mmCIF file of C-alpha atoms in Angstrom:
data_model
loop_
_atom_site.group_PDB
_atom_site.id
_atom_site.type_symbol
_atom_site.label_atom_id
_atom_site.label_comp_id
_atom_site.label_asym_id
_atom_site.label_seq_id
_atom_site.Cartn_x
_atom_site.Cartn_y
_atom_site.Cartn_z
ATOM 1 C CA MET A 151 149.947 22.812 6.721
ATOM 2 C CA ALA A 152 150.375 19.397 5.207
ATOM 3 C CA VAL A 153 148.690 16.531 7.159
ATOM 4 C CA ASN A 154 150.798 13.453 7.743
ATOM 5 C CA ILE A 155 149.444 9.993 8.255
ATOM 6 C CA LYS A 156 149.763 10.171 12.072
ATOM 7 C CA GLU A 157 147.208 13.070 12.026
ATOM 8 C CA LEU A 158 144.554 11.021 10.255
ATOM 9 C CA PRO A 159 142.049 8.960 12.165
ATOM 10 C CA VAL A 160 142.485 5.170 12.541
ATOM 11 C CA PRO A 161 139.487 3.531 10.845
ATOM 12 C CA GLY A 162 136.881 2.306 13.174
ATOM 13 C CA ALA A 163 133.718 3.239 15.046
ATOM 14 C CA ALA A 164 132.984 6.928 15.005
ATOM 15 C CA LEU A 165 132.695 8.896 18.166
ATOM 16 C CA THR A 166 129.004 9.617 18.930
ATOM 17 C CA THR A 167 127.195 12.896 19.524
ATOM 18 C CA LEU A 168 125.046 12.751 22.678
ATOM 19 C CA ASP A 169 121.348 13.555 22.707
ATOM 20 C CA GLY A 170 121.559 16.217 25.485
ATOM 21 C CA SER A 171 120.442 19.756 25.083
ATOM 22 C CA LEU A 172 123.748 20.929 23.790
ATOM 23 C CA LYS A 173 124.434 18.051 21.384
ATOM 24 C CA LEU A 174 127.996 17.536 22.635
ATOM 25 C CA PRO A 175 130.307 14.781 21.524
ATOM 26 C CA THR A 176 131.022 11.986 23.922
ATOM 27 C CA ILE A 177 134.554 13.198 24.378
ATOM 28 C CA VAL A 178 135.391 17.031 24.724
ATOM 29 C CA PHE A 179 138.932 18.367 24.139
ATOM 30 C CA GLY A 180 140.365 19.822 27.359
ATOM 31 C CA ALA A 181 142.637 22.536 26.224
ATOM 32 C CA GLY A 182 144.031 23.206 29.709
ATOM 33 C CA THR A 183 147.054 21.315 28.290
ATOM 34 C CA PHE A 184 147.766 24.422 26.226
ATOM 35 C CA ALA A 185 149.383 25.977 29.339
ATOM 36 C CA ASN A 186 152.756 25.749 31.232
ATOM 37 C CA GLN A 187 151.130 23.705 34.069
ATOM 38 C CA TYR A 188 151.316 20.807 31.567
ATOM 39 C CA ASN A 189 153.657 21.747 28.767
ATOM 40 C CA SER A 190 156.784 23.771 28.041
ATOM 41 C CA ASP A 191 156.846 26.944 25.918
ATOM 42 C CA ALA A 192 158.770 25.026 23.173
ATOM 43 C CA HIS A 193 155.843 22.562 23.038
ATOM 44 C CA LEU A 194 153.127 25.275 23.051
ATOM 45 C CA GLU A 195 154.989 27.317 20.263
ATOM 46 C CA SER A 196 155.529 24.347 17.993
ATOM 47 C CA THR A 197 153.052 22.891 15.508
ATOM 48 C CA MET A 198 151.936 20.204 18.052
ATOM 49 C CA PRO A 199 148.853 22.091 19.209
ATOM 50 C CA ILE A 200 147.415 22.523 15.735
ATOM 51 C CA ARG A 201 148.228 18.980 14.791
ATOM 52 C CA THR A 202 146.527 17.694 17.985
ATOM 53 C CA VAL A 203 143.444 19.828 17.441
ATOM 54 C CA GLY A 204 143.212 18.778 13.755
ATOM 55 C CA LEU A 205 143.304 15.152 14.514
ATOM 56 C CA ALA A 206 140.723 15.501 17.299
ATOM 57 C CA LEU A 207 138.305 17.347 14.914
ATOM 58 C CA ARG A 208 138.820 14.613 12.388
ATOM 59 C CA TYR A 209 137.872 11.947 14.927
ATOM 60 C CA GLY A 210 134.670 13.898 15.815
ATOM 61 C CA ILE A 211 135.932 15.502 19.024
ATOM 62 C CA GLN A 212 134.203 18.763 18.083
ATOM 63 C CA ALA A 213 133.991 20.675 21.350
ATOM 64 C CA PHE A 214 136.818 22.381 23.224
ATOM 65 C CA ASP A 215 137.093 23.351 26.842
ATOM 66 C CA THR A 216 139.369 26.146 27.912
ATOM 67 C CA SER A 217 139.655 29.227 30.197
ATOM 68 C CA VAL A 218 141.280 32.594 30.597
ATOM 69 C CA TYR A 219 142.967 31.057 33.661
ATOM 70 C CA TYR A 220 144.852 28.590 31.482
ATOM 71 C CA GLY A 221 147.506 31.098 30.355
ATOM 72 C CA PRO A 222 147.947 31.149 26.577
ATOM 73 C CA SER A 223 145.343 28.311 26.012
ATOM 74 C CA GLU A 224 142.690 30.507 24.476
ATOM 75 C CA VAL A 225 145.091 32.136 22.160
ATOM 76 C CA ILE A 226 146.767 28.891 20.992
ATOM 77 C CA LEU A 227 143.355 27.199 20.517
ATOM 78 C CA GLY A 228 142.018 30.201 18.589
ATOM 79 C CA LYS A 229 145.074 30.174 16.187
ATOM 80 C CA ALA A 230 144.809 26.458 15.645
ATOM 81 C CA LEU A 231 141.168 26.644 14.818
ATOM 82 C CA GLN A 232 141.743 29.517 12.428
ATOM 83 C CA GLU A 233 144.454 27.465 10.651
ATOM 84 C CA LEU A 234 141.887 24.723 10.283
ATOM 85 C CA LYS A 235 138.866 26.845 9.349
ATOM 86 C CA ASP A 236 138.687 25.649 5.713
ATOM 87 C CA GLU A 237 138.421 22.047 6.894
ATOM 88 C CA PHE A 238 136.432 22.891 9.920
ATOM 89 C CA PRO A 239 134.313 26.038 9.832
ATOM 90 C CA ARG A 240 133.125 27.667 13.135
ATOM 91 C CA SER A 241 129.724 26.001 12.864
ATOM 92 C CA SER A 242 131.336 22.534 13.032
ATOM 93 C CA TYR A 243 132.533 22.726 16.680
ATOM 94 C CA GLN A 244 131.666 24.181 20.092
ATOM 95 C CA LEU A 245 133.886 26.491 22.221
ATOM 96 C CA MET A 246 133.452 26.406 26.003
ATOM 97 C CA THR A 247 135.444 28.801 28.105
ATOM 98 C CA LYS A 248 135.446 30.057 31.725
ATOM 99 C CA CYS A 249 135.696 33.454 33.419
ATOM 100 C CA GLY A 250 136.209 34.903 36.886
ATOM 101 C CA ARG A 251 139.546 33.230 37.749
ATOM 102 C CA PHE A 252 142.803 34.798 36.599
ATOM 103 C CA GLY A 253 145.468 33.215 38.754
ATOM 104 C CA PRO A 254 145.908 30.846 41.694
ATOM 105 C CA LEU A 255 144.507 33.377 44.124
ATOM 106 C CA ASP A 256 143.184 35.927 41.695
ATOM 107 C CA PHE A 257 139.406 35.993 41.404
ATOM 108 C CA ASP A 258 137.147 38.755 40.173
ATOM 109 C CA TYR A 259 133.457 38.015 39.804
ATOM 110 C CA THR A 260 132.360 41.718 39.485
ATOM 111 C CA PRO A 261 129.892 42.078 36.587
ATOM 112 C CA SER A 262 132.136 44.585 34.761
ATOM 113 C CA ARG A 263 135.126 42.121 34.857
ATOM 114 C CA ILE A 264 132.923 39.229 33.814
ATOM 115 C CA ARG A 265 131.744 41.205 30.731
ATOM 116 C CA ASP A 266 135.258 42.405 29.859
ATOM 117 C CA THR A 267 136.645 38.848 30.170
ATOM 118 C CA VAL A 268 134.012 37.298 27.911
ATOM 119 C CA LYS A 269 134.723 39.928 25.270
ATOM 120 C CA ARG A 270 138.442 39.316 25.636
ATOM 121 C CA SER A 271 137.838 35.600 25.224
ATOM 122 C CA LEU A 272 135.921 36.198 22.019
ATOM 123 C CA GLU A 273 138.980 38.095 20.685
ATOM 124 C CA ARG A 274 141.524 35.427 21.850
ATOM 125 C CA LEU A 275 139.407 32.601 20.405
ATOM 126 C CA GLN A 276 138.735 34.653 17.235
ATOM 127 C CA THR A 277 135.032 34.112 17.265
ATOM 128 C CA VAL A 278 131.822 36.191 17.492
ATOM 129 C CA TYR A 279 130.044 33.972 19.850
ATOM 130 C CA LEU A 280 130.787 31.306 22.541
ATOM 131 C CA ASP A 281 128.844 28.139 22.936
ATOM 132 C CA THR A 282 129.391 27.995 26.731
ATOM 133 C CA VAL A 283 130.824 30.290 29.373
ATOM 134 C CA TYR A 284 131.243 29.129 32.956
ATOM 135 C CA LEU A 285 132.069 30.837 36.184
ATOM 136 C CA HIS A 286 135.386 29.217 36.999
ATOM 137 C CA ASP A 287 135.942 27.437 40.302
ATOM 138 C CA VAL A 288 133.025 28.938 42.193
ATOM 139 C CA GLU A 289 134.045 27.349 45.570
ATOM 140 C CA PHE A 290 136.762 30.061 46.028
ATOM 141 C CA VAL A 291 134.204 32.871 45.672
ATOM 142 C CA CYS A 292 130.933 31.654 47.236
ATOM 143 C CA THR A 293 130.291 31.641 50.989
ATOM 144 C CA PRO A 294 132.008 28.469 52.270
ATOM 145 C CA VAL A 295 129.545 25.902 53.654
ATOM 146 C CA ALA A 296 130.954 22.497 54.606
ATOM 147 C CA PRO A 297 131.604 20.533 57.823
ATOM 148 C CA ARG A 298 135.219 19.735 56.762
ATOM 149 C CA PRO A 299 137.669 20.609 53.881
ATOM 150 C CA SER A 300 138.391 17.098 52.723
ATOM 151 C CA GLY A 301 137.195 13.452 52.851
ATOM 152 C CA SER A 302 134.047 11.856 51.540
ATOM 153 C CA ASN A 303 131.261 14.334 50.544
ATOM 154 C CA LEU A 304 128.522 11.685 50.212
ATOM 155 C CA GLY A 305 126.993 12.631 53.557
ATOM 156 C CA ALA A 306 125.867 15.830 51.856
ATOM 157 C CA LEU A 307 123.162 13.759 50.170
ATOM 158 C CA ALA A 308 122.022 12.261 53.432
ATOM 159 C CA GLU A 309 122.536 12.913 57.136
ATOM 160 C CA GLU A 310 124.889 15.846 56.597
ATOM 161 C CA SER A 311 122.762 17.780 54.156
ATOM 162 C CA ALA A 312 122.090 20.769 56.561
ATOM 163 C CA ALA A 313 125.772 21.039 57.278
ATOM 164 C CA TYR A 314 126.399 21.572 53.517
ATOM 165 C CA GLY A 315 123.565 23.890 53.063
ATOM 166 C CA LEU A 316 121.452 21.367 51.230
ATOM 167 C CA ALA A 317 118.620 20.789 53.624
ATOM 168 C CA LYS A 318 115.105 20.927 52.091
ATOM 169 C CA GLY A 319 113.834 24.475 52.221
ATOM 170 C CA ASP A 320 117.297 26.057 52.190
ATOM 171 C CA GLU A 321 117.535 26.141 48.396
ATOM 172 C CA GLY A 322 117.038 29.936 48.019
ATOM 173 C CA LYS A 323 119.083 30.986 50.974
ATOM 174 C CA ILE A 324 121.959 33.483 50.363
ATOM 175 C CA LEU A 325 124.469 32.479 53.068
ATOM 176 C CA GLY A 326 126.779 35.361 52.795
ATOM 177 C CA GLU A 327 128.591 37.961 50.658
ATOM 178 C CA GLY A 328 130.215 35.295 48.521
ATOM 179 C CA ASP A 329 126.910 33.764 47.491
ATOM 180 C CA GLN A 330 125.732 37.250 46.285
ATOM 181 C CA LYS A 331 128.873 37.595 44.276
ATOM 182 C CA ILE A 332 128.053 34.327 42.463
ATOM 183 C CA LEU A 333 124.480 35.574 41.787
ATOM 184 C CA ASP A 334 125.642 38.907 40.467
ATOM 185 C CA ALA A 335 128.232 37.372 38.207
ATOM 186 C CA TYR A 336 125.771 34.785 36.905
ATOM 187 C CA ALA A 337 123.238 37.518 36.146
ATOM 188 C CA GLU A 338 125.864 39.250 34.053
ATOM 189 C CA LEU A 339 126.411 36.017 32.098
ATOM 190 C CA ARG A 340 122.680 35.847 31.508
ATOM 191 C CA LYS A 341 122.705 39.334 30.041
ATOM 192 C CA LEU A 342 125.553 38.309 27.673
ATOM 193 C CA GLN A 343 123.450 35.247 26.785
ATOM 194 C CA GLU A 344 120.429 37.488 26.025
ATOM 195 C CA GLU A 345 122.724 39.685 23.796
ATOM 196 C CA GLY A 346 123.664 36.628 21.776
ATOM 197 C CA LEU A 347 127.386 36.601 22.710
ATOM 198 C CA VAL A 348 127.052 33.400 24.751
ATOM 199 C CA LYS A 349 124.681 30.493 24.087
ATOM 200 C CA ASN A 350 124.925 28.538 27.396
ATOM 201 C CA ILE A 351 125.978 29.598 30.930
ATOM 202 C CA GLY A 352 127.085 27.677 33.856
ATOM 203 C CA ILE A 353 129.428 27.020 36.735
ATOM 204 C CA THR A 354 132.452 24.833 37.410
ATOM 205 C CA GLY A 355 134.301 23.725 40.544
ATOM 206 C CA TYR A 356 135.647 20.859 42.514
ATOM 207 C CA PRO A 357 133.420 20.255 45.589
ATOM 208 C CA LEU A 358 130.196 18.565 44.384
ATOM 209 C CA PRO A 359 128.098 19.766 47.403
ATOM 210 C CA THR A 360 129.039 23.296 46.473
ATOM 211 C CA LEU A 361 128.104 22.919 42.886
ATOM 212 C CA LEU A 362 124.742 21.473 43.968
ATOM 213 C CA ARG A 363 124.091 24.172 46.459
ATOM 214 C CA LEU A 364 124.831 27.001 44.087
ATOM 215 C CA ALA A 365 122.818 25.387 41.263
ATOM 216 C CA LEU A 366 119.851 25.289 43.655
ATOM 217 C CA LEU A 367 120.422 28.896 44.717
ATOM 218 C CA ILE A 368 120.449 30.064 41.121
ATOM 219 C CA LEU A 369 117.240 28.078 40.392
ATOM 220 C CA HIS A 370 115.442 29.549 43.399
ATOM 221 C CA THR A 371 116.592 33.139 42.747
ATOM 222 C CA PRO A 372 114.696 35.418 40.188
ATOM 223 C CA PRO A 373 114.240 34.814 37.293
ATOM 224 C CA PHE A 374 114.016 31.253 38.623
ATOM 225 C CA LYS A 375 115.810 29.616 35.757
ATOM 226 C CA PRO A 376 118.037 26.523 36.060
ATOM 227 C CA VAL A 377 121.787 26.486 35.323
ATOM 228 C CA ASP A 378 122.328 25.464 31.701
ATOM 229 C CA ILE A 379 125.554 23.513 32.230
ATOM 230 C CA ILE A 380 127.864 22.338 35.019
ATOM 231 C CA LEU A 381 131.418 20.983 34.671
ATOM 232 C CA SER A 382 132.651 18.768 37.528
ATOM 233 C CA TYR A 383 136.208 17.600 37.601
ATOM 234 C CA SER A 384 138.171 14.768 39.206
ATOM 235 C CA HIS A 385 134.964 13.263 40.568
ATOM 236 C CA LEU A 386 134.318 10.545 37.954
ATOM 237 C CA THR A 387 137.598 8.738 38.222
ATOM 238 C CA LEU A 388 139.004 5.395 39.222
ATOM 239 C CA GLN A 389 139.847 6.807 42.580
ATOM 240 C CA ASN A 390 136.736 9.045 43.131
ATOM 241 C CA ASP A 391 133.401 8.481 41.329
ATOM 242 C CA THR A 392 131.082 10.302 43.628
ATOM 243 C CA PHE A 393 129.795 12.344 40.651
ATOM 244 C CA ILE A 394 127.627 9.231 39.905
ATOM 245 C CA GLN A 395 125.713 9.815 43.196
ATOM 246 C CA PHE A 396 125.457 13.597 42.795
ATOM 247 C CA ALA A 397 124.358 13.616 39.110
ATOM 248 C CA PRO A 398 120.782 12.653 39.699
ATOM 249 C CA GLU A 399 120.403 15.498 42.306
ATOM 250 C CA LEU A 400 121.918 18.009 39.929
ATOM 251 C CA ARG A 401 119.563 16.921 37.126
ATOM 252 C CA GLU A 402 116.363 16.274 39.037
ATOM 253 C CA ARG A 403 116.508 18.633 42.074
ATOM 254 C CA ALA A 404 118.492 21.465 40.581
ATOM 255 C CA LYS A 405 117.110 20.951 36.993
ATOM 256 C CA VAL A 406 120.597 21.450 35.391
ATOM 257 C CA LYS A 407 120.242 20.833 31.696
ATOM 258 C CA GLN A 408 123.761 19.453 30.887
ATOM 259 C CA LEU A 409 126.499 17.972 33.015
ATOM 260 C CA LEU A 410 130.151 17.342 32.046
ATOM 261 C CA ALA A 411 132.709 15.295 33.827
ATOM 262 C CA ALA A 412 136.335 16.323 33.470
ATOM 263 C CA SER A 413 139.819 15.101 34.272
ATOM 264 C CA PRO A 414 139.672 11.344 34.250
ATOM 265 C CA PHE A 415 143.364 11.409 35.312
ATOM 266 C CA SER A 416 142.419 13.642 38.250
ATOM 267 C CA MET A 417 144.694 16.518 37.134
ATOM 268 C CA GLY A 418 147.595 14.121 36.493
ATOM 269 C CA LEU A 419 147.248 12.228 39.789
ATOM 270 C CA LEU A 420 146.424 8.911 38.101
ATOM 271 C CA THR A 421 149.602 8.967 35.948
ATOM 272 C CA SER A 422 153.110 7.698 36.261
ATOM 273 C CA SER A 423 154.375 11.089 37.459
ATOM 274 C CA PRO A 424 151.721 13.303 39.170
ATOM 275 C CA PRO A 425 152.607 16.999 38.934
ATOM 276 C CA PRO A 426 154.433 18.430 41.931
ATOM 277 C CA TRP A 427 151.688 21.145 42.482
ATOM 278 C CA HIS A 428 148.891 18.557 42.824
ATOM 279 C CA PRO A 429 146.822 19.191 45.893
ATOM 280 C CA ALA A 430 146.352 15.576 46.917
ATOM 281 C CA PRO A 431 148.280 14.698 50.148
ATOM 282 C CA ALA A 432 151.595 12.924 49.992
ATOM 283 C CA GLU A 433 150.074 9.706 51.512
ATOM 284 C CA MET A 434 147.530 9.612 48.656
ATOM 285 C CA LYS A 435 150.242 10.035 46.081
ATOM 286 C CA ALA A 436 152.080 7.096 47.696
ATOM 287 C CA VAL A 437 148.957 4.952 47.148
ATOM 288 C CA VAL A 438 148.857 5.941 43.541
ATOM 289 C CA LYS A 439 152.384 4.591 43.102
ATOM 290 C CA VAL A 440 151.198 1.259 44.521
ATOM 291 C CA ALA A 441 148.337 1.098 42.153
ATOM 292 C CA ALA A 442 150.349 2.219 39.136
ATOM 293 C CA GLY A 443 151.996 -1.184 38.579
ATOM 294 C CA VAL A 444 148.796 -3.248 38.578
ATOM 295 C CA TRP A 445 147.695 -2.889 34.951
ATOM 296 C CA PRO A 446 150.130 -3.830 32.232
ATOM 297 C CA ASP A 447 149.023 -0.990 29.891
ATOM 298 C CA GLY A 448 149.607 1.581 32.725
ATOM 299 C CA LEU A 449 147.314 3.390 35.178
ATOM 300 C CA PRO A 450 146.305 6.262 32.765
ATOM 301 C CA ASN A 451 144.930 3.618 30.346
ATOM 302 C CA LEU A 452 142.963 1.962 33.132
ATOM 303 C CA ALA A 453 141.678 5.212 34.545
ATOM 304 C CA LEU A 454 140.659 6.541 31.054
ATOM 305 C CA GLY A 455 138.672 3.385 30.390
ATOM 306 C CA TYR A 456 136.901 3.504 33.747
ATOM 307 C CA ALA A 457 135.779 7.171 33.090
ATOM 308 C CA ILE A 458 134.696 6.436 29.499
ATOM 309 C CA ARG A 459 132.637 3.509 30.666
ATOM 310 C CA ASN A 460 130.839 5.658 33.266
ATOM 311 C CA THR A 461 130.152 8.751 30.983
ATOM 312 C CA GLY A 462 128.651 9.074 27.514
ATOM 313 C CA SER A 463 125.168 7.736 27.046
ATOM 314 C CA VAL A 464 125.604 5.427 30.025
ATOM 315 C CA ARG A 465 125.490 8.176 32.619
ATOM 316 C CA GLY A 466 122.707 10.516 31.444
ATOM 317 C CA LYS A 467 124.330 11.811 28.294
ATOM 318 C CA THR A 468 127.400 13.058 30.104
ATOM 319 C CA PRO A 469 130.480 13.980 28.025
ATOM 320 C CA LEU A 470 133.935 13.291 29.262
ATOM 321 C CA VAL A 471 136.441 16.184 29.041
ATOM 322 C CA VAL A 472 139.985 14.847 28.361
ATOM 323 C CA GLY A 473 143.175 16.842 28.049
ATOM 324 C CA PHE A 474 145.364 16.266 24.948
ATOM 325 C CA SER A 475 148.899 17.392 24.318
ATOM 326 C CA THR A 476 149.799 15.251 21.308
ATOM 327 C CA PRO A 477 148.159 13.402 18.357
ATOM 328 C CA GLU A 478 149.254 10.161 20.092
ATOM 329 C CA GLU A 479 147.137 10.897 23.133
ATOM 330 C CA VAL A 480 144.102 11.566 20.902
ATOM 331 C CA HIS A 481 144.699 8.242 19.065
ATOM 332 C CA GLU A 482 144.993 6.413 22.490
ATOM 333 C CA CYS A 483 141.830 8.012 23.860
ATOM 334 C CA VAL A 484 139.778 7.076 20.796
ATOM 335 C CA ARG A 485 141.257 3.563 20.902
ATOM 336 C CA VAL A 486 140.136 3.089 24.543
ATOM 337 C CA TRP A 487 136.852 4.683 23.764
ATOM 338 C CA ARG A 488 136.188 2.112 21.048
ATOM 339 C CA GLU A 489 137.292 -0.683 23.289
ATOM 340 C CA MET A 490 134.893 0.429 25.934
ATOM 341 C CA GLN A 491 131.892 0.454 23.633
ATOM 342 C CA ASP A 492 131.702 -3.306 24.361
ATOM 343 C CA GLY A 493 132.274 -2.738 27.963
ATOM 344 C CA GLY A 494 135.918 -3.596 28.072
ATOM 345 C CA SER A 495 137.577 -6.830 28.809
ATOM 346 C CA GLU A 496 136.851 -8.906 32.025
ATOM 347 C CA ASP A 497 140.544 -8.435 32.979
ATOM 348 C CA ARG A 498 140.167 -4.727 32.774
ATOM 349 C CA LYS A 499 137.034 -4.763 34.884
ATOM 350 C CA LYS A 500 138.727 -7.000 37.427
ATOM 351 C CA THR A 501 141.791 -4.870 37.641
ATOM 352 C CA GLU A 502 139.572 -1.690 38.155
ATOM 353 C CA GLY A 503 138.212 -3.503 41.148
ATOM 354 C CA VAL A 504 141.732 -4.250 42.416
ATOM 355 C CA VAL A 505 142.865 -0.690 42.065
ATOM 356 C CA ARG A 506 139.720 0.719 43.726
ATOM 357 C CA ASP A 507 140.238 -1.850 46.564
ATOM 358 C CA ILE A 508 143.829 -0.427 47.002
ATOM 359 C CA PHE A 509 142.388 3.068 47.345
ATOM 360 C CA SER A 510 139.616 1.802 49.755
ATOM 361 C CA LYS A 511 142.040 -0.039 52.160
ATOM 362 C CA ALA A 512 144.163 3.124 52.332
ATOM 363 C CA GLY A 513 141.208 5.253 53.107
ATOM 364 C CA TYR A 514 141.245 7.187 49.952
ATOM 365 C CA LEU A 515 138.431 5.755 47.842
ATOM 366 C CA ASN A 516 135.930 8.477 47.044
ATOM 367 C CA TRP A 517 138.007 10.801 49.111
ATOM 368 C CA SER A 518 138.108 14.491 47.914
ATOM 369 C CA TRP A 519 141.102 16.711 48.834
ATOM 370 C CA ALA A 520 140.712 20.213 50.039
ATOM 371 C CA SER A 521 140.602 22.839 47.346
ATOM 372 C CA PRO A 522 144.007 24.494 47.536
ATOM 373 C CA GLN A 523 144.161 28.066 48.999
#
């Protein structure tokens, strides 16, 4: 396929590779966009995915995050990478996918299904190994432990630690059938890792206290090895940055080797038109509309800059997973990343404070919604 000028990088500072155990780029391509939740069939069947992937690789965004849950995402990404294999061989990028979730309410963490799903992902992505495989959205499968479904979770690190199952001495406690399902599924991933089909294994989810509790449970269960990698989403954003407080606990107490922060736009919430399926309450979406008119370049631009400033080498070598649908979005992300290498303008920083103050006054700063059932 011929490459036009819009699919070539704009000259400038090159994206960096972080020094963490996985040697990930500072920006990871979120391929959840290759699904109907974000794009039409016409878009997905066009040449746009391969053009977007190609540009990202040329910029140095050489890691991709996907999932079996994201509809055709694995297939589309696999085809795009095959088309680009002469320019970018398999050794030049990392593939990260997820297993265990198959639909909004369809979860299967049985070891046999985990194994079958990983093998299917290998076929769909047209590869003989995967760099990372996560258990997807663990909060829906584990034993639920939380004093409330929504609101601030920061109490989990202090006076409410026992209510979240995070008290000292509780690290190895299996609190119900769901926790055992997590351990059994993770053990199967470990077998696949030992067989060489998967290099790194981990967990993903929305509630940070749940990710911390399960990481501690895995660490304190034979063979007493830490989780390789955890992906947290929508918790390092302009509206909610509580990941910053949880990250030291995940690294130091749970010994997690690599953390990733995903969804700087909070699954589309921090955009001009949040998707209708978004789990945030209507009152919170109304606050977003107020905040949207504060920055002349738009709320997504402001939100992306905030997330970039607080990831990368600044926050413990944490990559940021950003979803891309078009080459223009890749160009914009790299432009903002380059701007943020100098910290961003004072006007930008001031406006970030204004927007966070809007969320604070409305009671939604660092407020986490309930995981949708």
